[in-house]
Amino acid sequence: MSSATAAPPECAGAGLSPGGGALARTGRRKLREELTTPAPTTATDGCDCPKCAPAAPLSDIEAQRAVRHVLTAVAVAYATGRVEFVSCVDCPSCGAWVPQFVETDG
């Protein structure tokens, strides 16, 4: 097999999310919507900070790849409000975005 047609190495996180019940599916659907929805902007005088000029939303394909990296337990926690999405980082294996979460107070 030539290097041009060889498959990239499998990402360790990409196969972790297909399962789960209704709550996991709800969490993944909610996250996908959040990743693809433009963030609200504030009135600005040219400021380019993240609050005044938020990053563009992910494309549907990018969001699908990102959601595949979310563990079922995390998807359930997101659906039930126990964790909150805060940002994305690059997956070192496949280059897709990997959503990052923090626990909520509730």
GROMACS .gro file of N, CA and C in nm:
model
  318
    1MET      N    1   0.085  -0.117   0.000
    1MET     CA    2   0.000   0.000   0.000
    1MET      C    3   0.090   0.123   0.000
    2SER      N    4   0.067   0.214  -0.091
    2SER     CA    5   0.150   0.334  -0.097
    2SER      C    6   0.113   0.430   0.014
    3SER      N    7   0.206   0.520   0.045
    3SER     CA    8   0.180   0.615   0.153
    3SER      C    9   0.067   0.710   0.117
    4ALA      N   10   0.041   0.731  -0.011
    4ALA     CA   11  -0.066   0.822  -0.052
    4ALA      C   12  -0.204   0.763  -0.024
    5THR      N   13  -0.214   0.630  -0.019
    5THR     CA   14  -0.344   0.568   0.004
    5THR      C   15  -0.356   0.504   0.142
    6ALA      N   16  -0.250   0.507   0.219
    6ALA     CA   17  -0.254   0.447   0.352
    6ALA      C   18  -0.348   0.524   0.443
    7ALA      N   19  -0.421   0.451   0.523
    7ALA     CA   20  -0.512   0.515   0.618
    7ALA      C   21  -0.432   0.579   0.730
    8PRO      N   22  -0.478   0.692   0.781
    8PRO     CA   23  -0.408   0.754   0.893
    8PRO      C   24  -0.420   0.666   1.016
    9PRO      N   25  -0.328   0.679   1.111
    9PRO     CA   26  -0.340   0.599   1.233
    9PRO      C   27  -0.472   0.629   1.302
   10GLU      N   28  -0.531   0.526   1.358
   10GLU     CA   29  -0.661   0.543   1.424
   10GLU      C   30  -0.645   0.628   1.549
   11CYS      N   31  -0.735   0.722   1.564
   11CYS     CA   32  -0.735   0.809   1.681
   11CYS      C   33  -0.788   0.730   1.800
   12ALA      N   34  -0.719   0.740   1.911
   12ALA     CA   35  -0.761   0.667   2.031
   12ALA      C   36  -0.898   0.711   2.080
   13GLY      N   37  -0.936   0.835   2.058
   13GLY     CA   38  -1.064   0.885   2.107
   13GLY      C   39  -1.179   0.869   2.011
   14ALA      N   40  -1.153   0.843   1.886
   14ALA     CA   41  -1.259   0.846   1.786
   14ALA      C   42  -1.360   0.733   1.800
   15GLY      N   43  -1.321   0.621   1.854
   15GLY     CA   44  -1.414   0.510   1.863
   15GLY      C   45  -1.485   0.498   1.996
   16LEU      N   46  -1.473   0.597   2.081
   16LEU     CA   47  -1.526   0.586   2.215
   16LEU      C   48  -1.673   0.625   2.228
   17SER      N   49  -1.728   0.698   2.133
   17SER     CA   50  -1.859   0.757   2.157
   17SER      C   51  -1.980   0.695   2.089
   18PRO      N   52  -1.968   0.597   2.000
   18PRO     CA   53  -2.089   0.555   1.928
   18PRO      C   54  -2.202   0.503   2.016
   19GLY      N   55  -2.171   0.444   2.130
   19GLY     CA   56  -2.275   0.385   2.212
   19GLY      C   57  -2.348   0.485   2.299
   20GLY      N   58  -2.433   0.431   2.382
   20GLY     CA   59  -2.505   0.515   2.476
   20GLY      C   60  -2.654   0.514   2.448
   21GLY      N   61  -2.727   0.550   2.550
   21GLY     CA   62  -2.871   0.554   2.537
   21GLY      C   63  -2.921   0.691   2.496
   22ALA      N   64  -3.046   0.715   2.528
   22ALA     CA   65  -3.112   0.839   2.487
   22ALA      C   66  -3.044   0.962   2.546
   23LEU      N   67  -3.001   0.956   2.671
   23LEU     CA   68  -2.935   1.073   2.731
   23LEU      C   69  -2.803   1.104   2.663
   24ALA      N   70  -2.727   1.001   2.629
   24ALA     CA   71  -2.599   1.024   2.559
   24ALA      C   72  -2.625   1.085   2.422
   25ARG      N   73  -2.725   1.034   2.351
   25ARG     CA   74  -2.758   1.092   2.220
   25ARG      C   75  -2.805   1.237   2.234
   26THR      N   76  -2.882   1.265   2.339
   26THR     CA   77  -2.927   1.402   2.364
   26THR      C   78  -2.809   1.493   2.391
   27GLY      N   79  -2.714   1.447   2.472
   27GLY     CA   80  -2.595   1.527   2.502
   27GLY      C   81  -2.512   1.554   2.379
   28ARG      N   82  -2.494   1.453   2.295
   28ARG     CA   83  -2.416   1.472   2.172
   28ARG      C   84  -2.487   1.566   2.075
   29ARG      N   85  -2.619   1.553   2.065
   29ARG     CA   86  -2.696   1.641   1.977
   29ARG      C   87  -2.688   1.786   2.026
   30LYS      N   88  -2.701   1.805   2.157
   30LYS     CA   89  -2.692   1.938   2.217
   30LYS      C   90  -2.553   1.998   2.193
   31LEU      N   91  -2.449   1.918   2.211
   31LEU     CA   92  -2.312   1.966   2.189
   31LEU      C   93  -2.290   2.002   2.043
   32ARG      N   94  -2.339   1.917   1.954
   32ARG     CA   95  -2.323   1.945   1.810
   32ARG      C   96  -2.390   2.077   1.774
   33GLU      N   97  -2.508   2.102   1.828
   33GLU     CA   98  -2.577   2.229   1.804
   33GLU      C   99  -2.494   2.346   1.857
   34GLU      N  100  -2.439   2.330   1.976
   34GLU     CA  101  -2.358   2.438   2.034
   34GLU      C  102  -2.232   2.464   1.951
   35LEU      N  103  -2.170   2.359   1.902
   35LEU     CA  104  -2.048   2.374   1.824
   35LEU      C  105  -2.071   2.440   1.688
   36THR      N  106  -2.192   2.426   1.634
   36THR     CA  107  -2.219   2.479   1.501
   36THR      C  108  -2.299   2.610   1.502
   37THR      N  109  -2.334   2.659   1.621
   37THR     CA  110  -2.410   2.783   1.632
   37THR      C  111  -2.315   2.899   1.658
   38PRO      N  112  -2.325   3.007   1.581
   38PRO     CA  113  -2.238   3.123   1.605
   38PRO      C  114  -2.262   3.180   1.745
   39ALA      N  115  -2.154   3.215   1.812
   39ALA     CA  116  -2.165   3.277   1.944
   39ALA      C  117  -2.212   3.421   1.928
   40PRO      N  118  -2.289   3.470   2.024
   40PRO     CA  119  -2.333   3.609   2.015
   40PRO      C  120  -2.213   3.703   2.028
   41THR      N  121  -2.217   3.812   1.955
   41THR     CA  122  -2.110   3.911   1.964
   41THR      C  123  -2.160   4.031   2.042
   42THR      N  124  -2.068   4.107   2.093
   42THR     CA  125  -2.103   4.229   2.164
   42THR      C  126  -2.069   4.348   2.076
   43ALA      N  127  -2.129   4.461   2.106
   43ALA     CA  128  -2.094   4.583   2.032
   43ALA      C  129  -1.946   4.610   2.057
   44THR      N  130  -1.874   4.634   1.952
   44THR     CA  131  -1.729   4.648   1.966
   44THR      C  132  -1.677   4.761   1.880
   45ASP      N  133  -1.568   4.815   1.923
   45ASP     CA  134  -1.502   4.922   1.847
   45ASP      C  135  -1.374   4.869   1.784
   46GLY      N  136  -1.380   4.746   1.735
   46GLY     CA  137  -1.262   4.687   1.672
   46GLY      C  138  -1.185   4.594   1.763
   47CYS      N  139  -1.237   4.572   1.884
   47CYS     CA  140  -1.170   4.482   1.978
   47CYS      C  141  -1.176   4.340   1.921
   48ASP      N  142  -1.066   4.266   1.931
   48ASP     CA  143  -1.065   4.130   1.879
   48ASP      C  144  -1.048   4.026   1.988
   49CYS      N  145  -1.087   4.061   2.112
   49CYS     CA  146  -1.079   3.962   2.220
   49CYS      C  147  -1.186   3.855   2.197
   50PRO      N  148  -1.173   3.737   2.260
   50PRO     CA  149  -1.270   3.629   2.238
   50PRO      C  150  -1.414   3.667   2.271
   51LYS      N  151  -1.436   3.758   2.366
   51LYS     CA  152  -1.572   3.798   2.401
   51LYS      C  153  -1.634   3.885   2.292
   52CYS      N  154  -1.558   3.980   2.241
   52CYS     CA  155  -1.610   4.073   2.140
   52CYS      C  156  -1.610   4.013   2.000
   53ALA      N  157  -1.515   3.928   1.973
   53ALA     CA  158  -1.503   3.867   1.840
   53ALA      C  159  -1.484   3.717   1.857
   54PRO      N  160  -1.593   3.644   1.892
   54PRO     CA  161  -1.578   3.500   1.915
   54PRO      C  162  -1.538   3.426   1.788
   55ALA      N  163  -1.478   3.312   1.809
   55ALA     CA  164  -1.435   3.229   1.696
   55ALA      C  165  -1.557   3.184   1.616
   56ALA      N  166  -1.535   3.159   1.489
   56ALA     CA  167  -1.642   3.110   1.402
   56ALA      C  168  -1.685   2.972   1.450
   57PRO      N  169  -1.812   2.937   1.430
   57PRO     CA  170  -1.856   2.803   1.470
   57PRO      C  171  -1.791   2.698   1.382
   58LEU      N  172  -1.793   2.575   1.430
   58LEU     CA  173  -1.740   2.464   1.351
   58LEU      C  174  -1.836   2.431   1.238
   59SER      N  175  -1.782   2.376   1.132
   59SER     CA  176  -1.868   2.324   1.025
   59SER      C  177  -1.936   2.198   1.079
   60ASP      N  178  -2.038   2.151   1.009
   60ASP     CA  179  -2.108   2.031   1.052
   60ASP      C  180  -2.014   1.911   1.057
   61ILE      N  181  -1.926   1.899   0.959
   61ILE     CA  182  -1.829   1.788   0.955
   61ILE      C  183  -1.733   1.798   1.074
   62GLU      N  184  -1.680   1.918   1.102
   62GLU     CA  185  -1.590   1.936   1.216
   62GLU      C  186  -1.661   1.901   1.346
   63ALA      N  187  -1.785   1.942   1.359
   63ALA     CA  188  -1.862   1.912   1.481
   63ALA      C  189  -1.884   1.762   1.496
   64GLN      N  190  -1.914   1.692   1.386
   64GLN     CA  191  -1.931   1.547   1.392
   64GLN      C  192  -1.804   1.480   1.441
   65ARG      N  193  -1.690   1.523   1.387
   65ARG     CA  194  -1.561   1.465   1.427
   65ARG      C  195  -1.533   1.494   1.574
   66ALA      N  196  -1.568   1.614   1.620
   66ALA     CA  197  -1.545   1.651   1.760
   66ALA      C  198  -1.633   1.568   1.853
   67VAL      N  199  -1.759   1.554   1.819
   67VAL     CA  200  -1.854   1.481   1.904
   67VAL      C  201  -1.813   1.335   1.919
   68ARG      N  202  -1.749   1.278   1.818
   68ARG     CA  203  -1.702   1.138   1.827
   68ARG      C  204  -1.599   1.120   1.938
   69HIS      N  205  -1.535   1.227   1.982
   69HIS     CA  206  -1.434   1.218   2.087
   69HIS      C  207  -1.492   1.226   2.228
   70VAL      N  208  -1.622   1.244   2.240
   70VAL     CA  209  -1.686   1.261   2.371
   70VAL      C  210  -1.730   1.124   2.424
   71LEU      N  211  -1.680   1.089   2.541
   71LEU     CA  212  -1.718   0.964   2.605
   71LEU      C  213  -1.867   0.964   2.636
   72THR      N  214  -1.927   0.846   2.639
   72THR     CA  215  -2.069   0.834   2.667
   72THR      C  216  -2.104   0.896   2.802
   73ALA      N  217  -2.025   0.869   2.904
   73ALA     CA  218  -2.053   0.924   3.037
   73ALA      C  219  -2.050   1.077   3.036
   74VAL      N  220  -1.960   1.135   2.958
   74VAL     CA  221  -1.952   1.281   2.949
   74VAL      C  222  -2.072   1.335   2.871
   75ALA      N  223  -2.113   1.266   2.767
   75ALA     CA  224  -2.232   1.308   2.691
   75ALA      C  225  -2.356   1.309   2.780
   76VAL      N  226  -2.369   1.208   2.865
   76VAL     CA  227  -2.482   1.202   2.959
   76VAL      C  228  -2.472   1.316   3.059
   77ALA      N  229  -2.352   1.340   3.111
   77ALA     CA  230  -2.333   1.450   3.207
   77ALA      C  231  -2.365   1.584   3.143
   78TYR      N  232  -2.331   1.601   3.016
   78TYR     CA  233  -2.362   1.726   2.946
   78TYR      C  234  -2.513   1.740   2.926
   79ALA      N  235  -2.579   1.632   2.891
   79ALA     CA  236  -2.724   1.636   2.870
   79ALA      C  237  -2.798   1.670   2.999
   80THR      N  238  -2.745   1.628   3.111
   80THR     CA  239  -2.812   1.650   3.239
   80THR      C  240  -2.762   1.774   3.312
   81GLY      N  241  -2.670   1.847   3.251
   81GLY     CA  242  -2.622   1.972   3.310
   81GLY      C  243  -2.516   1.958   3.417
   82ARG      N  244  -2.459   1.839   3.431
   82ARG     CA  245  -2.354   1.820   3.532
   82ARG      C  246  -2.219   1.870   3.486
   83VAL      N  247  -2.200   1.884   3.355
   83VAL     CA  248  -2.079   1.944   3.300
   83VAL      C  249  -2.118   2.051   3.200
   84GLU      N  250  -2.026   2.141   3.174
   84GLU     CA  251  -2.047   2.252   3.081
   84GLU      C  252  -1.934   2.252   2.980
   85PHE      N  253  -1.968   2.272   2.854
   85PHE     CA  254  -1.868   2.281   2.747
   85PHE      C  255  -1.795   2.413   2.760
   86VAL      N  256  -1.660   2.409   2.754
   86VAL     CA  257  -1.583   2.533   2.767
   86VAL      C  258  -1.495   2.564   2.647
   87SER      N  259  -1.443   2.463   2.579
   87SER     CA  260  -1.354   2.489   2.467
   87SER      C  261  -1.324   2.359   2.395
   88CYS      N  262  -1.239   2.370   2.292
   88CYS     CA  263  -1.191   2.251   2.221
   88CYS      C  264  -1.039   2.259   2.210
   89VAL      N  265  -0.976   2.144   2.208
   89VAL     CA  266  -0.832   2.134   2.184
   89VAL      C  267  -0.812   2.037   2.069
   90ASP      N  268  -0.695   2.041   2.008
   90ASP     CA  269  -0.663   1.951   1.898
   90ASP      C  270  -0.636   1.810   1.949
   91CYS      N  271  -0.690   1.710   1.879
   91CYS     CA  272  -0.657   1.571   1.907
   91CYS      C  273  -0.518   1.545   1.850
   92PRO      N  274  -0.425   1.495   1.931
   92PRO     CA  275  -0.290   1.471   1.880
   92PRO      C  276  -0.283   1.357   1.778
   93SER      N  277  -0.384   1.270   1.776
   93SER     CA  278  -0.382   1.157   1.683
   93SER      C  279  -0.442   1.188   1.548
   94CYS      N  280  -0.559   1.255   1.548
   94CYS     CA  281  -0.629   1.274   1.421
   94CYS      C  282  -0.644   1.421   1.380
   95GLY      N  283  -0.614   1.514   1.470
   95GLY     CA  284  -0.622   1.655   1.437
   95GLY      C  285  -0.760   1.716   1.451
   96ALA      N  286  -0.861   1.634   1.485
   96ALA     CA  287  -0.996   1.688   1.504
   96ALA      C  288  -1.001   1.766   1.636
   97TRP      N  289  -1.106   1.845   1.651
   97TRP     CA  290  -1.127   1.915   1.777
   97TRP      C  291  -1.176   1.817   1.881
   98VAL      N  292  -1.132   1.833   2.005
   98VAL     CA  293  -1.177   1.751   2.117
   98VAL      C  294  -1.243   1.844   2.218
   99PRO      N  295  -1.374   1.832   2.239
   99PRO     CA  296  -1.443   1.919   2.334
   99PRO      C  297  -1.391   1.900   2.476
  100GLN      N  298  -1.383   2.011   2.548
  100GLN     CA  299  -1.339   2.012   2.687
  100GLN      C  300  -1.455   2.059   2.774
  101PHE      N  301  -1.470   1.999   2.891
  101PHE     CA  302  -1.581   2.028   2.980
  101PHE      C  303  -1.531   2.055   3.121
  102VAL      N  304  -1.611   2.127   3.198
  102VAL     CA  305  -1.586   2.145   3.341
  102VAL      C  306  -1.713   2.108   3.415
  103GLU      N  307  -1.697   2.061   3.538
  103GLU     CA  308  -1.813   2.028   3.619
  103GLU      C  309  -1.886   2.155   3.659
  104THR      N  310  -2.018   2.146   3.667
  104THR     CA  311  -2.098   2.260   3.710
  104THR      C  312  -2.123   2.250   3.860
  105ASP      N  313  -2.174   2.357   3.916
  105ASP     CA  314  -2.205   2.357   4.059
  105ASP      C  315  -2.331   2.278   4.091
  106GLY      N  316  -2.416   2.260   3.989
  106GLY     CA  317  -2.546   2.196   4.012
  106GLY      C  318  -2.544   2.054   3.999
   0.00000   0.00000   0.00000
